XYZ file of C-alpha atoms in Angstrom:
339
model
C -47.717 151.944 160.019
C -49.856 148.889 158.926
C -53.235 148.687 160.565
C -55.046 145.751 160.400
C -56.682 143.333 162.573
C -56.867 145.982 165.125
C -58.331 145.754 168.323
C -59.835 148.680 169.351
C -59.644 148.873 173.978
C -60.513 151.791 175.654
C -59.703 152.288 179.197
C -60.636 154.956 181.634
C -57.981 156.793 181.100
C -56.327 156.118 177.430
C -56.681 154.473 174.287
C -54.861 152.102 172.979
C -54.685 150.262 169.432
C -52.940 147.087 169.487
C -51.623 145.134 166.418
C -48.890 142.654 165.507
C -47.494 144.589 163.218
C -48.119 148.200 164.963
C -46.141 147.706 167.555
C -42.425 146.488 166.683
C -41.242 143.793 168.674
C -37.020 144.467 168.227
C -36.547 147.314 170.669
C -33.022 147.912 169.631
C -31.899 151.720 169.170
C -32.219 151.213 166.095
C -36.018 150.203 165.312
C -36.877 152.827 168.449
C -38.092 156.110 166.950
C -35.829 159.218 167.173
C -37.396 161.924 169.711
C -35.337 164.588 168.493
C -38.454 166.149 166.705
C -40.487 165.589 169.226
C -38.220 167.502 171.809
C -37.382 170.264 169.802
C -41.176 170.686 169.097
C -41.645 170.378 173.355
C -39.170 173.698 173.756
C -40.467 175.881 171.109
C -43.990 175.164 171.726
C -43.494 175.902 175.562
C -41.387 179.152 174.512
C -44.343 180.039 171.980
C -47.004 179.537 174.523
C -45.669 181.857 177.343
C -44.696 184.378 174.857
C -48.008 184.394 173.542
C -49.692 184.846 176.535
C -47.074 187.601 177.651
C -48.421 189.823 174.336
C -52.376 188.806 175.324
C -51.940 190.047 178.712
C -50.453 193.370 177.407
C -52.844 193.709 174.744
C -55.956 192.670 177.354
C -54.829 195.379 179.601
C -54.364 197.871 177.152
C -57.645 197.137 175.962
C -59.478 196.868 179.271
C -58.363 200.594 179.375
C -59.465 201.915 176.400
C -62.874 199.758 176.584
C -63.439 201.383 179.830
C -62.886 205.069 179.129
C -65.156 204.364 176.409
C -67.967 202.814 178.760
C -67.890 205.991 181.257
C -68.252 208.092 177.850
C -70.834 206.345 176.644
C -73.135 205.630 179.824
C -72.506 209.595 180.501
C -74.065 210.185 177.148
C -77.122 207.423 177.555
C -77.739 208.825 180.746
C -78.239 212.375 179.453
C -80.551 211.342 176.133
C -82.176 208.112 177.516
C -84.167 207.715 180.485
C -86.356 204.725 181.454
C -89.292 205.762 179.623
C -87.346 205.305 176.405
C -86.409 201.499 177.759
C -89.947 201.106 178.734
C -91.612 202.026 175.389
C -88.567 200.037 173.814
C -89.764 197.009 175.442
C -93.393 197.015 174.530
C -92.674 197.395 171.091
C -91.045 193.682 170.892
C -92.666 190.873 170.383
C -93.172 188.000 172.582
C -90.997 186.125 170.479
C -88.392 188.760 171.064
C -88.928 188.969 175.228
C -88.647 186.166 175.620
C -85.272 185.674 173.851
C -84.112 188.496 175.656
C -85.010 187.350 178.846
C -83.170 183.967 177.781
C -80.001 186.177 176.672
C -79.997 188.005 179.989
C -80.411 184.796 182.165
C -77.588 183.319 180.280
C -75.666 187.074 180.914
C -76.499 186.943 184.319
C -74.853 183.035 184.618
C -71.815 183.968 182.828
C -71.156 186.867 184.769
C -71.468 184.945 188.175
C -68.697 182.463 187.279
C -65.526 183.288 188.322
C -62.236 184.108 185.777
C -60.892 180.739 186.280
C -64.671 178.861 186.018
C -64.971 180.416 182.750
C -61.558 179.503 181.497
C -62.354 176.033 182.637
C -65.349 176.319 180.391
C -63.803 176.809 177.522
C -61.482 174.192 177.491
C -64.339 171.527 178.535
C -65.831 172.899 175.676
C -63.336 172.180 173.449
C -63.025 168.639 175.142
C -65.963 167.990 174.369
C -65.981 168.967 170.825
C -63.203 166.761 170.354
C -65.223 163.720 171.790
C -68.284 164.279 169.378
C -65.966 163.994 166.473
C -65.278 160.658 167.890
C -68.366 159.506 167.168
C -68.583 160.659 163.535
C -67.796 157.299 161.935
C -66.075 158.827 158.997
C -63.706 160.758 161.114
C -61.649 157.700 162.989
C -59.041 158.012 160.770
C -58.194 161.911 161.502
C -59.423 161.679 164.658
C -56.849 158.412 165.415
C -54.012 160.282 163.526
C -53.914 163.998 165.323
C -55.624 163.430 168.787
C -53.760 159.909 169.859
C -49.906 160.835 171.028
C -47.843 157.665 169.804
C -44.037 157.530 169.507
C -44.248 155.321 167.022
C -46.438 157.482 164.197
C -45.226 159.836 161.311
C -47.382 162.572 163.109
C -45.636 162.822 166.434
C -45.396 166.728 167.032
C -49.480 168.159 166.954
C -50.693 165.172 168.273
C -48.742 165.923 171.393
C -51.389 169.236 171.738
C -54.425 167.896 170.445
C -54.383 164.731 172.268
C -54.553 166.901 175.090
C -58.086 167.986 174.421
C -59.148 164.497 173.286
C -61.331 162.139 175.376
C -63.023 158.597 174.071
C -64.466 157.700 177.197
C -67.639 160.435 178.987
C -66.270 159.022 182.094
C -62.734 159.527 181.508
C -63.295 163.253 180.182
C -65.621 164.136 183.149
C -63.091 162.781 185.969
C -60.651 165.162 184.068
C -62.872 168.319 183.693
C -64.200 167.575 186.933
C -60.552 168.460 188.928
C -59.971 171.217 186.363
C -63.187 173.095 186.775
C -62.414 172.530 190.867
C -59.347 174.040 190.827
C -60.069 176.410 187.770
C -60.460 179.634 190.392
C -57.685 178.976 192.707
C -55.343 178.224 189.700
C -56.508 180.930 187.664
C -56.220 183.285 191.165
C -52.593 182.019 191.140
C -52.143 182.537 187.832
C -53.806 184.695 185.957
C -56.197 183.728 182.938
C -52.802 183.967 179.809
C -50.332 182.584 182.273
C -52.231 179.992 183.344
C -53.638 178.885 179.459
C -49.650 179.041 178.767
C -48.623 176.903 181.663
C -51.930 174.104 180.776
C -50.677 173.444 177.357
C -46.758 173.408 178.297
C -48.077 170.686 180.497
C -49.570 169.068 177.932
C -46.962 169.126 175.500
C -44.602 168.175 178.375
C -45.884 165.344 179.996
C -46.308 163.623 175.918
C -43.136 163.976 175.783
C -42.233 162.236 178.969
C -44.395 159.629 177.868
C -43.056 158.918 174.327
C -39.581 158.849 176.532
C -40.772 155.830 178.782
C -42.955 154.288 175.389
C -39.364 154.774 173.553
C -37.184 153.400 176.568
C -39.670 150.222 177.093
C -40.465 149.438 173.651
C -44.353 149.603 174.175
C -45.556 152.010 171.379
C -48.863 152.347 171.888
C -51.241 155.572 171.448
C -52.792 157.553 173.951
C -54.906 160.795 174.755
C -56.171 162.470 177.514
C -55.696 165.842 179.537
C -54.577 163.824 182.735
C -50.841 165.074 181.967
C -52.274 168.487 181.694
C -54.719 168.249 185.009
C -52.088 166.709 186.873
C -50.075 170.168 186.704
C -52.877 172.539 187.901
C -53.543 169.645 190.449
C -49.817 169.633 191.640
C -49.301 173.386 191.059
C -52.329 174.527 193.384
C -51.218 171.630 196.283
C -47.447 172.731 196.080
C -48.549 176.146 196.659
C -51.005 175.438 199.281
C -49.449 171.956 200.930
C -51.256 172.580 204.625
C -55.379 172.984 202.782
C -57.606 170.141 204.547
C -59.020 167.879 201.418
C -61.955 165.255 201.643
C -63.694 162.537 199.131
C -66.815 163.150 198.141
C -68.472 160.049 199.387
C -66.673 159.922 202.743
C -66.649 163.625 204.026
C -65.376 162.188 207.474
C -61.956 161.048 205.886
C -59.545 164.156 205.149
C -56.174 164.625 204.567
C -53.591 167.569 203.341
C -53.330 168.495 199.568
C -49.075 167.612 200.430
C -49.817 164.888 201.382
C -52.078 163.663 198.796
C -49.706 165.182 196.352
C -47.168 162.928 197.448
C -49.558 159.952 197.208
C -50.578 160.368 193.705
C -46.763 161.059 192.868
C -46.173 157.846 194.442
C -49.000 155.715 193.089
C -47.577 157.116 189.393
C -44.065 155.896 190.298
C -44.869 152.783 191.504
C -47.276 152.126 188.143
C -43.999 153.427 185.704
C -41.823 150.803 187.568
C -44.324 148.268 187.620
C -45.100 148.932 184.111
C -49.137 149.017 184.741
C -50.879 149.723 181.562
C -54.799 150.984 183.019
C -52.981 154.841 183.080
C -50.184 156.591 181.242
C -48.146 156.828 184.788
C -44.904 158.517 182.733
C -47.457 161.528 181.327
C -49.062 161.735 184.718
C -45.474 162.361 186.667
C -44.470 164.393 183.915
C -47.553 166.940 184.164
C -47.673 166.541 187.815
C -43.578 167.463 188.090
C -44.035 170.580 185.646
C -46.999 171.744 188.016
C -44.246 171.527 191.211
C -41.332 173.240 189.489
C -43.344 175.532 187.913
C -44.590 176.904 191.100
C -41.098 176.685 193.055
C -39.287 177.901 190.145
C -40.408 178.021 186.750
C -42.425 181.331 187.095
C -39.470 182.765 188.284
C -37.144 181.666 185.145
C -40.024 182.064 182.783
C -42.858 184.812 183.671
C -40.747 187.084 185.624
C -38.541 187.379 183.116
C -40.676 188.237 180.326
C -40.655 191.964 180.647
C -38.124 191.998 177.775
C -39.777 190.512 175.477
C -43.130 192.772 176.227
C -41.007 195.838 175.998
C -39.978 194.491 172.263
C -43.490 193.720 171.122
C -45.045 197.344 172.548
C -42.673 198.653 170.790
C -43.263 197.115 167.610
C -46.616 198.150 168.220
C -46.347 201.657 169.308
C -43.755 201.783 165.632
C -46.514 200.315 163.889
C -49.099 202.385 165.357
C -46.859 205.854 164.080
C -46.733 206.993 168.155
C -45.312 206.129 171.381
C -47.497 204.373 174.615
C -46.842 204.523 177.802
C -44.894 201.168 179.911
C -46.800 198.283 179.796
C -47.408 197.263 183.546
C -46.270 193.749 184.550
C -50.345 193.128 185.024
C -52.039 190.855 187.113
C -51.394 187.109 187.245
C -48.134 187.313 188.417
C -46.474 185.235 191.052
């Protein structure tokens, strides 16, 4: 794709690069880019994901058992050879230097273990967010940076940008209106979920509402790039107000005004509509439905066709691993997390 006399626009919510010769004007079938690749990349990636997080939460709760037969050993042990005088002498012998970094580590200890599972899911992915938006600002990055974390129909690199543009924010505004709704519903979701279903589900959505998008850039003939996690938020967002349609929501500026999650479900998936048919440019309406319909079936149906039915493919893998391990194991529970 030629690049030159570029104009750079960022909105709030994508970012688009504009050029004469970017963006082809004949939208016959024949100068619109094939989406096969893209699709078949959309199916395996979603089959990857959940599969992956099927063998996490087996190997998390075969760990969490070992890890804490192990603890009750070992505080049985401290408590019979260590008292607090040990502790006590321990702790003059540092430094100041040294309290006072373990005082810091404890503090920051204590914080981590007051935040909920889903709060410190949420944390990690806003931390990868905003990773991603630093390397925005390293001048001599643009090029990578335009290449893998902008989804565009229209580019040679069509399949990973359609995951990395999911963690990729220009804007501080636009990634903290995104992170914002995430780390609000983070606990409920999560509480839904489960911590691997849930990470499984997030970058489906992803993945999924690209490809909706590069269906309605394809279909219109506007190939333009774009990034963002809205797709992505737009599921949790629609999966935790399908589920609970009757919970009383307000805005933050005008606690007097509230109104039901189903109903402002329906609003946004209205406002989203009306912007694809319009053809409004300030959001990516086609990723936004797309993320926001995979949150709905997923909750009315998908965890049914997808998590419930993964006991199969657990039973394979703990077998592999029991082969591999020379021994047998005992059935893998179906864990928590599930619907």
């Amino acid at each position: 794709m030629a690049w030159r006399r570029c104009v750079l626009k960022w909105t709030n919510t994508e970012f688009q690069i504009r050029s004469a010769k970017a963006t082809p004007r004949d939208n016959s079938p024949a100068a619109r880019p094939s989406l096969l690749k893209p699709l078949a990349f959309t199916i395996g990636f979603t089959g990857c994901s959940f599969g992956v997080a099927a063998i996490l939460q087996y190997e998390s709760l075969k760990s969490r058992f070992h890890t804490g037969r192990e603890e009750a050993e070992a505080d049985e042990d401290l408590k019979g050879s260590k008292d607090m005088t040990y502790w006590h002498n321990w702790w003059n012998q540092l430094t100041s230097t040294q309290k006072q970094l373990v005082l810091l580590l404890s503090s920051v200890d204590d914080l981590w273990g007051s935040l909920t599972e889903g709060q410190r899911v949420a944390t990690g992915i806003i931390a990868v967010n905003a990773l991603v938006l630093c390397c925005w600002r390293i001048p001599s990055m643009q090029r990578t940076m335009i290449k893998y974390f902008t989804s565009n129909p229209a580019s040679k690199t069509r399949c990973l940008p359609m995951v990395l543009s999911t963690f990729s924010h220009y804007s501080l505004l636009h990634m903290g209106a995104n992170m914002y709704v995430l780390w609000t519903l983070s606990t409920s979701i999560v509480s839904l979920l489960g911590r691997d279903q849930f990470l499984a589900s997030y970058l489906s959505a992803g993945v999924i509402s690209n490809m909706v998008s590069y269906c309605s850039k394809t279909a219109t003939g506007r190939l333009y790039p774009s990034l963002g996690a809205s797709g992505a938020v737009m599921s949790v967002l629609a999966a935790v107000f399908t589920k609970v349609p009757e919970a009383k929501l307000g805005i933050l500026l005008l606690p007097m005004v509230t109104f039901t999650a189903g109903n402002a479900l329906k609003a946004l998936i209205a406002m989203d509509t009306a912007g694809l048919i319009m053809g409004w440019r300030f959001l990516d309406h086609a990723a936004h439905l797309g993320g926001a319909l995979f949150g709905v079936w997923y909750i009315a149906y998908g965890h049914k066709v997808i998590w419930r039915n993964r006991e199969p493919f657990v039973k394979l893998w703990h077998n592999i691993r029991s082969h591999g391990n020379g021994g047998g194991g005992g059935r893998p529970g179906s864990g928590p997390g599930s619907l």
